[in-house]
Amino acid sequence: MTTRQNGRPSQLFRNLNAKIASIPMVLTALVVFLGGTAWTVLYSFTSSKLLPRLNFVGLDQYERLWAAPRWMTAIENLAIYGCLSLIFSLVIGFLLAALLDQKIRFEDTFRTIFLYPFALSFIVTGLIWQWLLNPDFGFQAVVRGLGWESFAFNPLYNADIVIYGILIAGLWQGTGLVMCLMLAGLRGIDEDIWKAARVDGIPMWKTYLYIVIPMMRPVFITTLVIIASGIVRVYDLVVAQTSGGPGIASEVPAKYVYDYMFAAQNLGQGFAASTMMLLTVAIVIVPWAYFEFGRRRHV
């Protein structure tokens, strides 16, 4: 029976149209995402080369992966890029949002200008900053043309600091989105809180630090997850700016996976590297899901 004794439909048949409409999405998630993930993890334990084959070799692919200097360079670059990107994106994005929240003139114009880079693809952003950081006609050439002949700023051609050149491009593109998220959070703060702080004589910086920022915890957590997931997948910027060079100085895990799966035709090694990337994403997502949903059930 589809109804209970009181005439109401059972839990299974409530919102039936919505449940039917969601079936394609659920099947896509189960088959494509979960199925593809399980398939990748399974074949990471094989010796697959050009084509996948079930020739299990245990943890050999993972041992080779963590013994490879190229992979270690990629992990080091990801750690540097990730930590600095998180810090600077949040700080700059919040400061820009706080400035725009002061009801300044031409707010819409400034908001559009700051957000516009996010509308560009990473390839376009990478090419733009490749030109800007080129020593022959970029910032260095412009400053030297003004008379400072000793000025040097060519991070993309210096293996020791190339990752910071990529970081500049990433911040330029992504900070606008962080600013919009923070601005939405600030606009959600009750105006009475600001009035009470002013009446009590609390300095503005203390109001932000001790009152506003703690109230924006969900916004900060969501922003952190968005930034972190983008950091793990960074690929386009590196390819557009340096192609992993000089040498392997700007190698990142996503490029390592692509090169081994399609260029080196070593699927087993590529699957092992992608599985480690999946583990990294899980380390980010699982704590967020627990704090956002798990703790609410216990409150």
XYZ file of C-alpha atoms in Angstrom, residues 8-299:
292
model
C -0.966 10.220 4.411
C 1.514 8.754 1.923
C 4.304 6.647 3.330
C 7.826 8.074 3.633
C 8.929 6.154 0.534
C 6.366 7.843 -1.723
C 6.647 11.395 -0.412
C 7.939 13.884 -2.997
C 7.869 11.075 -5.542
C 8.307 13.367 -8.557
C 11.429 14.924 -7.067
C 12.879 11.499 -6.291
C 12.225 10.278 -9.832
C 13.830 13.424 -11.269
C 16.953 12.852 -9.156
C 17.487 9.282 -10.401
C 19.748 10.275 -13.366
C 21.948 12.364 -11.075
C 22.189 9.570 -8.503
C 23.035 6.986 -11.168
C 25.656 9.307 -12.653
C 27.269 9.808 -9.253
C 27.248 6.083 -8.481
C 28.428 4.845 -11.880
C 30.745 7.610 -13.035
C 32.206 8.926 -9.792
C 32.162 6.016 -7.375
C 32.617 3.433 -10.119
C 35.460 5.347 -11.731
C 37.103 5.917 -8.353
C 36.941 2.224 -7.437
C 38.281 1.277 -10.878
C 41.219 3.679 -10.526
C 42.130 2.452 -7.044
C 41.891 -1.183 -8.179
C 44.194 -0.725 -11.160
C 46.706 1.272 -9.120
C 47.775 -2.082 -7.692
C 48.527 -3.502 -11.157
C 51.375 -3.195 -13.638
C 49.161 -1.618 -16.325
C 51.087 0.185 -19.049
C 49.461 1.316 -22.293
C 46.226 -0.559 -21.514
C 44.750 -1.561 -18.138
C 45.242 -5.192 -17.167
C 44.631 -7.108 -13.954
C 48.231 -8.081 -13.236
C 48.469 -7.307 -9.530
C 51.851 -6.206 -8.165
C 50.786 -5.123 -4.677
C 52.231 -1.824 -3.507
C 54.995 -1.691 -6.111
C 53.497 1.314 -7.916
C 53.233 3.250 -4.671
C 56.810 2.385 -3.703
C 58.045 3.636 -7.082
C 55.869 6.720 -6.751
C 57.291 7.821 -3.395
C 60.819 6.987 -4.505
C 60.539 9.213 -7.605
C 62.261 12.639 -7.246
C 59.733 14.115 -9.667
C 56.812 13.130 -7.422
C 58.546 14.490 -4.332
C 59.122 17.783 -6.148
C 55.450 17.828 -7.103
C 54.374 17.260 -3.486
C 56.724 19.965 -2.225
C 55.407 22.442 -4.793
C 51.827 21.564 -3.927
C 52.521 22.124 -0.226
C 54.120 25.532 -0.853
C 51.471 26.621 -3.334
C 48.657 25.282 -1.170
C 49.688 26.840 2.139
C 50.450 30.256 0.658
C 47.359 30.202 -1.537
C 45.112 29.439 1.433
C 46.648 32.152 3.591
C 46.828 34.934 1.013
C 43.466 34.132 -0.599
C 41.663 34.324 2.740
C 43.517 37.412 3.986
C 43.318 39.414 0.750
C 39.777 38.278 0.001
C 38.561 39.207 3.470
C 40.280 42.611 3.410
C 38.771 43.434 0.024
C 35.352 42.320 1.250
C 35.697 44.427 4.400
C 36.563 47.478 2.286
C 33.638 46.958 -0.061
C 31.344 46.443 2.924
C 31.921 50.073 3.920
C 29.360 51.126 1.256
C 31.996 52.851 -0.849
C 31.164 54.617 -4.102
C 31.270 52.556 -7.290
C 31.076 49.367 -5.252
C 29.546 47.436 -8.135
C 32.359 48.525 -10.439
C 35.087 47.476 -8.027
C 33.344 44.180 -7.316
C 33.186 43.447 -11.040
C 36.846 44.328 -11.519
C 37.972 42.068 -8.675
C 35.748 39.185 -9.757
C 36.451 39.431 -13.484
C 39.667 37.323 -13.442
C 37.661 34.399 -12.067
C 35.635 34.382 -15.295
C 38.794 33.559 -17.255
C 40.018 30.014 -17.737
C 43.216 28.952 -16.034
C 44.874 28.587 -19.435
C 44.146 32.225 -20.305
C 45.271 33.355 -16.847
C 48.486 31.339 -17.178
C 49.277 32.813 -20.591
C 48.579 36.362 -19.382
C 50.954 35.994 -16.458
C 53.509 34.203 -18.591
C 53.683 37.364 -20.684
C 53.655 39.698 -17.675
C 56.491 37.791 -15.987
C 58.548 37.426 -19.150
C 61.841 39.292 -18.614
C 61.962 40.506 -22.229
C 58.643 42.384 -22.330
C 56.980 41.968 -18.924
C 57.342 43.799 -15.612
C 61.123 43.509 -15.652
C 61.437 45.084 -19.113
C 59.024 47.916 -18.203
C 60.848 48.822 -14.969
C 64.251 48.661 -16.673
C 62.896 50.895 -19.408
C 62.102 53.482 -16.714
C 65.760 53.617 -15.707
C 66.234 50.868 -13.099
C 68.630 48.764 -15.136
C 69.504 46.453 -12.231
C 65.876 45.491 -11.525
C 65.282 41.737 -11.858
C 61.933 39.989 -11.595
C 61.675 36.800 -13.618
C 60.380 34.066 -11.285
C 59.266 31.742 -14.089
C 62.876 31.359 -15.230
C 64.316 30.700 -11.779
C 63.930 27.126 -10.534
C 64.131 28.234 -6.890
C 61.147 30.611 -7.017
C 59.143 29.467 -10.039
C 56.302 28.162 -7.867
C 55.815 31.691 -6.498
C 55.294 32.995 -10.029
C 52.527 30.435 -10.464
C 51.129 31.461 -7.072
C 50.810 35.080 -8.229
C 48.655 34.016 -11.173
C 46.529 31.766 -8.977
C 45.893 34.525 -6.437
C 45.032 37.008 -9.167
C 42.341 34.709 -10.503
C 40.906 33.199 -7.322
C 40.920 36.059 -4.817
C 37.869 37.684 -6.382
C 35.715 34.636 -5.653
C 36.902 34.577 -2.051
C 36.084 38.263 -1.784
C 32.508 37.653 -2.975
C 32.000 34.792 -0.520
C 33.335 36.896 2.335
C 31.256 39.895 1.288
C 28.123 37.749 1.307
C 29.014 36.619 4.827
C 29.627 40.174 5.998
C 26.328 41.350 4.546
C 24.634 38.641 6.594
C 25.850 40.139 9.877
C 23.051 41.914 11.739
C 23.431 45.690 11.626
C 22.559 45.858 15.331
C 25.841 44.121 16.148
C 27.802 46.927 14.493
C 25.728 49.546 16.267
C 26.251 47.873 19.650
C 30.000 47.663 19.048
C 30.163 51.369 18.199
C 28.104 52.291 21.268
C 30.439 50.239 23.501
C 33.442 51.949 21.928
C 34.946 48.722 20.572
C 37.557 49.428 17.867
C 36.604 48.199 14.419
C 39.496 45.765 14.173
C 38.441 44.129 17.455
C 34.865 43.922 16.221
C 36.044 42.041 13.151
C 38.490 39.829 15.054
C 36.404 38.829 18.074
C 32.806 39.157 16.865
C 32.408 39.149 13.076
C 34.949 36.497 12.076
C 33.705 33.899 14.625
C 30.158 34.475 13.354
C 31.384 33.815 9.804
C 32.810 30.382 10.634
C 30.577 28.522 8.105
C 31.649 30.939 5.364
C 35.317 30.435 6.173
C 34.962 26.646 6.230
C 33.154 26.573 2.891
C 35.740 28.906 1.369
C 38.579 26.753 2.685
C 37.065 23.650 1.087
C 36.626 25.403 -2.265
C 40.188 26.727 -2.244
C 41.696 23.434 -1.066
C 39.925 21.361 -3.714
C 41.196 23.755 -6.390
C 44.743 23.581 -5.026
C 44.907 19.786 -5.260
C 43.719 19.932 -8.883
C 46.017 22.752 -10.044
C 47.235 21.864 -13.520
C 46.274 24.428 -16.155
C 48.285 27.283 -14.650
C 51.452 25.204 -14.558
C 51.074 23.951 -18.127
C 50.280 27.419 -19.489
C 53.067 29.206 -17.629
C 55.979 26.787 -17.408
C 54.968 23.285 -18.629
C 56.536 22.047 -15.404
C 59.868 23.789 -15.957
C 62.547 24.882 -15.619
C 63.317 21.161 -15.672
C 60.841 19.707 -13.179
C 61.008 22.678 -10.801
C 57.285 23.524 -11.105
C 55.937 19.978 -11.301
C 52.596 19.363 -9.548
C 50.726 16.092 -8.848
C 47.997 16.644 -11.454
C 50.594 17.127 -14.192
C 52.484 14.073 -12.959
C 49.304 11.993 -13.311
C 48.572 13.291 -16.809
C 52.116 12.768 -18.056
C 52.357 9.201 -16.792
C 48.923 8.165 -18.012
C 49.081 9.666 -21.499
C 52.671 10.618 -22.338
C 54.657 7.895 -20.577
C 51.859 5.331 -21.126
C 52.252 3.997 -17.597
C 48.698 3.698 -16.355
C 49.591 1.884 -13.160
C 51.864 4.709 -11.999
C 49.326 7.335 -13.043
C 46.563 5.522 -11.170
C 48.716 5.327 -8.037
C 49.429 9.070 -8.195
C 45.765 9.905 -8.784
C 44.791 7.691 -5.835
C 47.122 9.698 -3.618
C 45.466 12.885 -4.899
C 42.080 11.378 -4.039
C 43.344 10.628 -0.544
C 44.445 14.242 -0.190
C 40.992 15.486 -1.194
C 39.391 13.066 1.272
C 41.596 14.440 4.052
C 40.164 17.881 3.274
C 36.531 16.911 2.685
C 35.946 14.426 5.520
C 36.787 16.828 8.406
C 34.660 19.529 6.749
C 31.713 17.151 6.374
C 32.066 16.095 10.020
C 32.178 19.641 11.378
C 29.321 20.790 9.157
C 26.956 17.830 9.465
C 28.202 15.397 12.095
C 28.399 17.893 14.929
C 24.938 19.281 14.169
C 23.370 15.899 14.831
C 24.990 15.731 18.247
C 23.961 19.243 19.252
